[in-house]
Coordinates of C-alpha atoms and ligand atoms in Angstrom, one line a residue:
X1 CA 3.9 88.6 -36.0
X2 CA 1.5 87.3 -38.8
X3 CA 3.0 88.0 -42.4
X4 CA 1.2 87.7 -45.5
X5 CA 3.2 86.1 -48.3
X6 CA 1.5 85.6 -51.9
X7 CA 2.8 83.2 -54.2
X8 CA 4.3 81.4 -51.1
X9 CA 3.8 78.0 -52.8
X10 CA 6.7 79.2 -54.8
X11 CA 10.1 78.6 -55.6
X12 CA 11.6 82.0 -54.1
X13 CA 7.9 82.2 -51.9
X14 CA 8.5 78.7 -50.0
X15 CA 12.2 79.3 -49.1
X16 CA 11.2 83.0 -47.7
X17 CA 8.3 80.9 -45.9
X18 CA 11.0 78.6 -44.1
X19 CA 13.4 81.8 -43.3
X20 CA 10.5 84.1 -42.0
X21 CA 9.8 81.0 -39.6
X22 CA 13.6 80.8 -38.7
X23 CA 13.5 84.0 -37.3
X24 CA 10.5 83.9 -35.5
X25 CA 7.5 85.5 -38.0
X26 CA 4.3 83.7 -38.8
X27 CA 3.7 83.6 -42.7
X28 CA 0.2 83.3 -43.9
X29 CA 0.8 81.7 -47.7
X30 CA -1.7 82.7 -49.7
X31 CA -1.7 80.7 -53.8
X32 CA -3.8 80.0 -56.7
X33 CA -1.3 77.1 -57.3
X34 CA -1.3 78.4 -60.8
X35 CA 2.6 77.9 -61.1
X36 CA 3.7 75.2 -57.7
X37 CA 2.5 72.4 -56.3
X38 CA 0.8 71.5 -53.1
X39 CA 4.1 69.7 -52.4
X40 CA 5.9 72.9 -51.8
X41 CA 3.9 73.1 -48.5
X42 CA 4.8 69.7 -47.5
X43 CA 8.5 70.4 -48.1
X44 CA 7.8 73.6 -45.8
X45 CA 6.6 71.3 -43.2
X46 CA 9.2 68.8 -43.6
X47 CA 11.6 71.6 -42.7
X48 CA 10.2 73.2 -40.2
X49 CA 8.2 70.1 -38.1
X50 CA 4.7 72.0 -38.6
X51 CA 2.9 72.9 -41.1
X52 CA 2.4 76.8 -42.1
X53 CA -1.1 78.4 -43.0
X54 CA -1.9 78.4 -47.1
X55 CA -5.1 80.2 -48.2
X56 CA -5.6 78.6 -52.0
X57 CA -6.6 81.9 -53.5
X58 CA -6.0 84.3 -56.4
X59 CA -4.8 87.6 -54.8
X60 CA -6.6 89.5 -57.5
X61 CA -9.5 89.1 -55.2
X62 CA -9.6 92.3 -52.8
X63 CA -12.1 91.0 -50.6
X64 CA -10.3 87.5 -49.8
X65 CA -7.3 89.8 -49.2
X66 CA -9.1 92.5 -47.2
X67 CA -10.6 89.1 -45.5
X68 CA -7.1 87.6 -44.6
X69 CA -5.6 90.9 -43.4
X70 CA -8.0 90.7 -41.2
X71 CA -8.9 87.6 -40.1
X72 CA -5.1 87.1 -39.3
X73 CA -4.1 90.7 -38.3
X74 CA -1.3 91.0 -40.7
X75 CA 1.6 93.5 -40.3
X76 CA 2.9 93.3 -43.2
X77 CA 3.0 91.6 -46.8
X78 CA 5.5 90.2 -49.2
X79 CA 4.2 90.4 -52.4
X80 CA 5.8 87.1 -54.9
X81 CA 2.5 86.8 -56.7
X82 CA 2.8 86.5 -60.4
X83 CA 3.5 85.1 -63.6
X84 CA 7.3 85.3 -64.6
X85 CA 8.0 83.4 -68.3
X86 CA 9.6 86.2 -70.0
X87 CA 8.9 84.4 -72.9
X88 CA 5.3 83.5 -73.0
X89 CA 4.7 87.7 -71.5
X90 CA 6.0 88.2 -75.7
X91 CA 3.3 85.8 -76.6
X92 CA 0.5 86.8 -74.4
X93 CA 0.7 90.5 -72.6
X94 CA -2.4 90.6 -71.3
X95 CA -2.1 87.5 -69.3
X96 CA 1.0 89.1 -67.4
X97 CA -0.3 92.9 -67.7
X98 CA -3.7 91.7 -65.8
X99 CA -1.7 89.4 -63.3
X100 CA 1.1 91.0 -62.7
X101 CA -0.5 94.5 -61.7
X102 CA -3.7 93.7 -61.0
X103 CA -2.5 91.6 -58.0
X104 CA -0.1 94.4 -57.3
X105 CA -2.8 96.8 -57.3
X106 CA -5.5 94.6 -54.9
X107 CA -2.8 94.3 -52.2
X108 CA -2.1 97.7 -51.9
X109 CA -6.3 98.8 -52.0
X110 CA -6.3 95.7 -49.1
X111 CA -4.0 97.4 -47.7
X112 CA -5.2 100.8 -47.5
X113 CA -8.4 99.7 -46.3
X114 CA -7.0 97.3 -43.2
X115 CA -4.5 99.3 -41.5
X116 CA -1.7 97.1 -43.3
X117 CA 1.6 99.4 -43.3
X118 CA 4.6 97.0 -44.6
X119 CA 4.8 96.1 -47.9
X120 CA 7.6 94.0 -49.6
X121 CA 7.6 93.3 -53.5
X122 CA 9.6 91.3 -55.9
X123 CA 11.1 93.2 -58.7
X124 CA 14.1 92.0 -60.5
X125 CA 17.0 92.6 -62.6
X126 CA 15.1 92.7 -65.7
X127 CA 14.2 96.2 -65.0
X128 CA 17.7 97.3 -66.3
X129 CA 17.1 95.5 -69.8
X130 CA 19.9 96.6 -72.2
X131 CA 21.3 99.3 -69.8
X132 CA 25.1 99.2 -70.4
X133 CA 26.4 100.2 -66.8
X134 CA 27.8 97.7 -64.5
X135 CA 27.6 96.6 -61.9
X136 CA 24.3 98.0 -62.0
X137 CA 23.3 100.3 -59.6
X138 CA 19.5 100.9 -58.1
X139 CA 20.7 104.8 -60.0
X140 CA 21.2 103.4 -63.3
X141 CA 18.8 105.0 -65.3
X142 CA 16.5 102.7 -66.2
X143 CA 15.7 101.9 -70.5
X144 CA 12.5 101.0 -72.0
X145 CA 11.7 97.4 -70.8
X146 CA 12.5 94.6 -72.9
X147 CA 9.1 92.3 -72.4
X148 CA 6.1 92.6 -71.3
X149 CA 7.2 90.6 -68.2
X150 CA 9.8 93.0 -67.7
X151 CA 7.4 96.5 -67.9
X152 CA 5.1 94.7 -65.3
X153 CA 8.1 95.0 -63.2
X154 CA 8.9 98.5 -63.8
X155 CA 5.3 99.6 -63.6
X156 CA 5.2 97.9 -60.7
X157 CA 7.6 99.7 -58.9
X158 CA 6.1 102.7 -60.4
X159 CA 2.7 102.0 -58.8
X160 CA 4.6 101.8 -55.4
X161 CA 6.5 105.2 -55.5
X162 CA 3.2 106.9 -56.8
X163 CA 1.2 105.7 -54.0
X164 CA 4.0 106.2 -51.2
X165 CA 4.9 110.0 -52.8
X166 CA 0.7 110.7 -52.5
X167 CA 1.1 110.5 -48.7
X168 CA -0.3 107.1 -48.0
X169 CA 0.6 105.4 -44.9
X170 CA 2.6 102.9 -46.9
X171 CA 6.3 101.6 -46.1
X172 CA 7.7 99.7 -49.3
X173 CA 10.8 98.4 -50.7
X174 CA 11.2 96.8 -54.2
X175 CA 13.9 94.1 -54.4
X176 CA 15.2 93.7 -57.7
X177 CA 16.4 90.3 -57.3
X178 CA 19.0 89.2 -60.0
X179 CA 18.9 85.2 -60.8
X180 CA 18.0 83.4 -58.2
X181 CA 19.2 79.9 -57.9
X182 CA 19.3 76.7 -55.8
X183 CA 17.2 75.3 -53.7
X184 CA 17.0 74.3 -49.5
X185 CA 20.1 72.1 -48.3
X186 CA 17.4 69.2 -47.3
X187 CA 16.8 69.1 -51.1
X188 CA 12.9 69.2 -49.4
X189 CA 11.7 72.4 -51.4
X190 CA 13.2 73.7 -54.9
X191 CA 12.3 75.0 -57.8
X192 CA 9.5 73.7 -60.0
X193 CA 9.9 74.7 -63.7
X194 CA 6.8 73.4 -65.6
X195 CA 7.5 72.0 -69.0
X196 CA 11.1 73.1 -70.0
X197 CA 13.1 74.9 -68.6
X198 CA 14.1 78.8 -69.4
X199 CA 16.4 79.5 -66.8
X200 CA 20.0 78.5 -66.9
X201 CA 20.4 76.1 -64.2
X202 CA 17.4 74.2 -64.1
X203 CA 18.3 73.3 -67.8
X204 CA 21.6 72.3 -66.8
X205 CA 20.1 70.3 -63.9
X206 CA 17.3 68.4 -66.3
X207 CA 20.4 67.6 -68.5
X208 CA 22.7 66.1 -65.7
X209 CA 19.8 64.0 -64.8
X210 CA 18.8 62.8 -68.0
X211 CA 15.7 65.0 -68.5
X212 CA 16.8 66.9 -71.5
X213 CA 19.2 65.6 -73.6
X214 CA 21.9 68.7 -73.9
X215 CA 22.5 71.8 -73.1
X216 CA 22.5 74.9 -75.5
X217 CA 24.3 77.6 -74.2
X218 CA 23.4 80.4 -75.5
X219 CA 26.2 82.4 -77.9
X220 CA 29.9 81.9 -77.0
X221 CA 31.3 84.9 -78.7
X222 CA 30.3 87.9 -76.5
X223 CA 32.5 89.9 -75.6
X224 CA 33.3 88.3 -71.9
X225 CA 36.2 86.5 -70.4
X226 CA 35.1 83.2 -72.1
X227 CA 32.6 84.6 -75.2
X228 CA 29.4 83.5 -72.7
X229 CA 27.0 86.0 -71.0
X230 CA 27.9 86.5 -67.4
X231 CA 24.8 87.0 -64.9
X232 CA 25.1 87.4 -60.9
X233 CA 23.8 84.1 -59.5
X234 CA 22.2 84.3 -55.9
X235 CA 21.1 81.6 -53.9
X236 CA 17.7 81.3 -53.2
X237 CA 18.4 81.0 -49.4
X238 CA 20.6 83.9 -49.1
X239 CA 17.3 86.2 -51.4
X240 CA 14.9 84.3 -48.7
X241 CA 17.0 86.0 -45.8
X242 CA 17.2 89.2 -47.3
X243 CA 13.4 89.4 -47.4
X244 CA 13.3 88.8 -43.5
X245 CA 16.1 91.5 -42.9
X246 CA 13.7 94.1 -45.3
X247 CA 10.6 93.3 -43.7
X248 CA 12.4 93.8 -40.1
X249 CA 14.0 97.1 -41.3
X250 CA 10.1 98.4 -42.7
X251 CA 9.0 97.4 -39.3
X252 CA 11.3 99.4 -37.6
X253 CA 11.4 102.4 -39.2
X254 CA 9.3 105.2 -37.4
X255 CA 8.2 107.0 -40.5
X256 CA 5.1 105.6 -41.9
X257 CA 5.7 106.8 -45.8
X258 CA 8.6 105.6 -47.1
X259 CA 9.4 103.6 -50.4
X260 CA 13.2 102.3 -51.8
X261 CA 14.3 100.1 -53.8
X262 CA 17.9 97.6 -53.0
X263 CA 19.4 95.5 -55.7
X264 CA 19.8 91.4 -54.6
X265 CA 22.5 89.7 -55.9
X266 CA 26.0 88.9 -54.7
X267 CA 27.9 91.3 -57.1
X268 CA 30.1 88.6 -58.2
X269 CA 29.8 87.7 -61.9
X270 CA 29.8 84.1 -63.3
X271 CA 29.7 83.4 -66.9
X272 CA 27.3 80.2 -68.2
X273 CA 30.6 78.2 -68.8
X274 CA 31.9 78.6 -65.1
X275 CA 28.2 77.6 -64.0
X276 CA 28.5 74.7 -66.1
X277 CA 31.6 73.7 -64.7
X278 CA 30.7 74.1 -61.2
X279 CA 27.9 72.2 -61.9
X280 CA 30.2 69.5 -63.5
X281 CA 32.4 69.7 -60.4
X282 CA 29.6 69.1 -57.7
X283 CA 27.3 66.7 -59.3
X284 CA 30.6 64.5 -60.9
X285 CA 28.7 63.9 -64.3
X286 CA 29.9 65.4 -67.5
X287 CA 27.1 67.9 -69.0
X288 CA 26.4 67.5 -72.2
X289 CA 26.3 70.8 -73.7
X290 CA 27.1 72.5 -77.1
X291 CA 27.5 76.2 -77.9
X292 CA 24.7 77.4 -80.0
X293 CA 23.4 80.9 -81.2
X294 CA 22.5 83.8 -79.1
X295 CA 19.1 84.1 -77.6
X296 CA 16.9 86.9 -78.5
X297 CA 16.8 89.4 -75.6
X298 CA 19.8 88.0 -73.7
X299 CA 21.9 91.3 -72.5
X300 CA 25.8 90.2 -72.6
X301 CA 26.5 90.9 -68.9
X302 CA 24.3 91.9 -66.0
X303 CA 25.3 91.7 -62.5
X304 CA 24.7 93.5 -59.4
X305 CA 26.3 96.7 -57.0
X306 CA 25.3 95.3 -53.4
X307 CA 27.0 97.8 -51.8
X308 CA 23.3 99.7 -50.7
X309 CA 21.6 96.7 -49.3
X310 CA 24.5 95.9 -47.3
X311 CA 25.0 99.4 -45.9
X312 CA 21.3 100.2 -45.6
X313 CA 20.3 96.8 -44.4
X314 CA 23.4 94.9 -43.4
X315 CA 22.7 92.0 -46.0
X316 CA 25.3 90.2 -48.0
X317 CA 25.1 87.0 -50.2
X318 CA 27.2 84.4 -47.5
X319 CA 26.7 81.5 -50.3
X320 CA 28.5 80.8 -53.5
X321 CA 27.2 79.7 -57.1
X322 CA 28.7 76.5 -56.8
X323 CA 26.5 75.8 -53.2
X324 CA 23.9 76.9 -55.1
X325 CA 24.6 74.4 -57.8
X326 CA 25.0 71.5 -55.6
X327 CA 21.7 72.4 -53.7
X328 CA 19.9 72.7 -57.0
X329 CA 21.2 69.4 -57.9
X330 CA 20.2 68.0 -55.0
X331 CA 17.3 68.8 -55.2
X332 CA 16.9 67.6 -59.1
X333 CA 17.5 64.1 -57.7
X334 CA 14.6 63.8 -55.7
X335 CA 12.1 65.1 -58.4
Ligands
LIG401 P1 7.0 81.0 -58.9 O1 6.2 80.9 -60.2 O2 7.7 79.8 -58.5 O3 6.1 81.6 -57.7 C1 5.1 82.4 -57.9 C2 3.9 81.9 -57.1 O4 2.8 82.8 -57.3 C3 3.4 80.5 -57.7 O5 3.3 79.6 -56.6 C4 2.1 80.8 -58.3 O6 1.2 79.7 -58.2 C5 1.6 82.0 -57.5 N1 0.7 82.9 -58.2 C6 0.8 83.5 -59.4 N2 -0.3 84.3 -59.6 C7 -1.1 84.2 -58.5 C8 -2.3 84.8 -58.2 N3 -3.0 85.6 -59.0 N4 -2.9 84.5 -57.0 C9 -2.2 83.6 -56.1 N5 -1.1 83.1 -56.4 C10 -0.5 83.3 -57.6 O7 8.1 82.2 -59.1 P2 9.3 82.6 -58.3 O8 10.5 82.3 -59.1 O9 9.2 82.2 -56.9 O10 9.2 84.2 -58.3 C11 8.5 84.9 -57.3 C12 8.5 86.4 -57.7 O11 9.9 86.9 -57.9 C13 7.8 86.7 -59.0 O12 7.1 88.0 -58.8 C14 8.8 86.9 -60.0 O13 8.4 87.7 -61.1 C15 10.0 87.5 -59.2 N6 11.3 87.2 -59.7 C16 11.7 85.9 -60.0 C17 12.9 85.6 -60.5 C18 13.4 84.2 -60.9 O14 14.3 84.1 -61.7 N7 12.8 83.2 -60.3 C19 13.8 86.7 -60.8 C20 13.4 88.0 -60.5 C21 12.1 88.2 -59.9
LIG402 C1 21.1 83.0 -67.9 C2 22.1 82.8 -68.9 C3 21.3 82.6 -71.2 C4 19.3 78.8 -70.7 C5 15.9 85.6 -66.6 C6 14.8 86.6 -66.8 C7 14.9 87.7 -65.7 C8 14.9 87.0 -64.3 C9 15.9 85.9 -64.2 C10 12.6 87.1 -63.5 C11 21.9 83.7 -70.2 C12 22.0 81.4 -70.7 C13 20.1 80.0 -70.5 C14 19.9 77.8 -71.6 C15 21.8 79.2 -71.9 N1 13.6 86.4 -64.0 N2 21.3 80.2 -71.0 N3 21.1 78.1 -72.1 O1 17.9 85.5 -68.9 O2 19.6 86.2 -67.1 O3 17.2 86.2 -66.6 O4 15.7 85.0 -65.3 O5 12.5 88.2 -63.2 O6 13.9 88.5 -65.9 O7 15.1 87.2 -68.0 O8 18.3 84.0 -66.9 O9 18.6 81.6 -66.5 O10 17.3 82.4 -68.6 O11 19.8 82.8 -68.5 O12 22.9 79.4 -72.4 O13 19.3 76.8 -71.9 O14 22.2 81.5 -69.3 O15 21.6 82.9 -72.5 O16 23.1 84.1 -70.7 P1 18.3 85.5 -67.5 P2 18.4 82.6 -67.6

């Protein structure tokens, strides 16, 4: 069964790419290459022994959508297509806003138009900004966004509900994915921050190997075990598999309008020191790092309640931050 996956090229993309393979789908990549490299597909055939289908295209474009659904009969689509530097959304809005929902908005108008039912999109834990309750639950109410990057994702999954609750034949599920991290044990695909890093752990991993000199980490006197922000870190393998088990469940649900939204993660917080010292314990180096001011934005603790993915859909996180770590590092090496 042909899947569509946009923004496959990337990091979370290409690892769902190899899993949907695994258990038996055929993904259909479609990428402008805007934020990966062609190398990504390589690593994806290194994996698997064969190379996967890649479409170099921006999914703004309804009619190259419309085109694909058709020309490959898709069943369904997974939706990883955008820009994601919370950062640089501050800086320029429009380049997110017009990305962000505008590829949002072609796939679903594709999908009206071709027959195509199943629809999988890639929210994240940024749509709880300052909210205050943990674990957070997909019912914690959820605050004004704290970016631009971060309303794309909420309007996002606005967009969805509105157009499943007007009666379209539309099955969709949000994931709200919390930080994904890692990369594939054969260290052949990975993530690929351009310039420098703004996530956690490929900082840390540029430091180990030389790239950056140290580490800041950011603010050492919240109010947390050890004064530094703890965030739920989830292996990029185990978010690729819970992508397959949510496309399976849309498939077989017999309703053809239905929308909901699962929180990712492993519901297991780790604070910045603990992934610094995992990632001291698995790579053998000392990091250089030195506790520095807080970052603007930064929320003190976020990490996920699992418990409705795993009832609804029988997923659970079966890797730790420290695998995670030592794939990522892994990984790092070969770059
Ligand atoms: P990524 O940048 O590695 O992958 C996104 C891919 O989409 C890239 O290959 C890029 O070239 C492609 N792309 C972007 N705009 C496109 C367009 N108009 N047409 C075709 N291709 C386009 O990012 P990622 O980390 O794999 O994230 C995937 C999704 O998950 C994104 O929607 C992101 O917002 C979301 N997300 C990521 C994280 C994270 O920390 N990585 C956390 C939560 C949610
Ligand atoms: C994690 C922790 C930092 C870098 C971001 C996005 C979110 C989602 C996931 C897309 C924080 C600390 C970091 C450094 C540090 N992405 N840190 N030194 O901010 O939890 O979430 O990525 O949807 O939207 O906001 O992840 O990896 O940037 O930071 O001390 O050099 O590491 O302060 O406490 P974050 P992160």
């Amino acid at each position: 069964m042909n899947i569509l996956v946009t923004g496959g090229a990337g990091f979370i993309g290409s690892h769902t790419v190899v899993a949907l393979v695994e258990a038996g789908f055929e993904p259909i990549i479609v990428d402008d290459f805007s934020n990966s490299e062609k190398r990504a597909l390589s690593g994806i055939e290194r994996i698997l022994g064969r190379p996967v289908k890649c479409y170099e295209a921006d999914c703004n474009n309804l009619e190259t959508i419309q085109n694909i659904f058709r020309q490959e009969q898709i069943q369904g689509a997974i939706h990883f297509a955008a820009f994601k530097a919370v950062g640089e959304s501050v800086q320029n809005p429009l380049k997110y806003y017009e990305n962000n929902l505008v590829s949002l908005i072609t796939l679903l108008k594709a999908a009206h138009t071709e027959g195509v039912k199943n629809i999988l999109f890639s929210s994240s834990a940024t749509v709880y900004g300052l909210s205050e309750e943990l674990p957070a639950t997909e019912q914690t109410l959820i605050p004004k966004a704290m970016s631009p990057y971060g309303n794309t994702k909420q309007i996002s999954e606005e967009i969805l509900r509105d157009v499943v609750a007007s009666g379209a034949l539309l099955r969709g599920i949000s994931l709200r994915y919390f930080n994904p991290i890692g990369a594939h044990p054969s260290a052949a695909i990975g993530e690929l921050p351009l310039g420098v890093p703004n996530n956690l752990v490929p900082y840390i991993t540029q430091t180990g190997a030389g790239i950056r000199e140290k580490l800041t980490v950011f603010g050492g006197d919240y109010d947390t075990p050890d004064g530094t922000c703890l965030r739920d870190f989830i292996h990029v393998c185990d978010l690729a598999e819970a992508h397959v088990i949510a496309m399976k469940y849309l498939l077989s649900l017999e309703v053809d309008n239905y929308y909901d939204v699962f929180n990712v993660g492993t519901g297991v917080p780790n604070s910045v020191l603990e992934a610094i010292t995992a990632f001291e314990e698995v790579s053998g180096k000392s990091l250089h790092y030195e506790i520095g001011a807080r970052r603007d934005g930064d929320v003190p603790s976020l990490y996920a309640d699992v418990s409705k993915i795993k009832s609804a859909l029988g997923w659970t996180a079966k890797r730790s931050m420290k695998e995670g770590l030592a794939d990522a590092w892994r990984w790092q090496q070969t770059l």
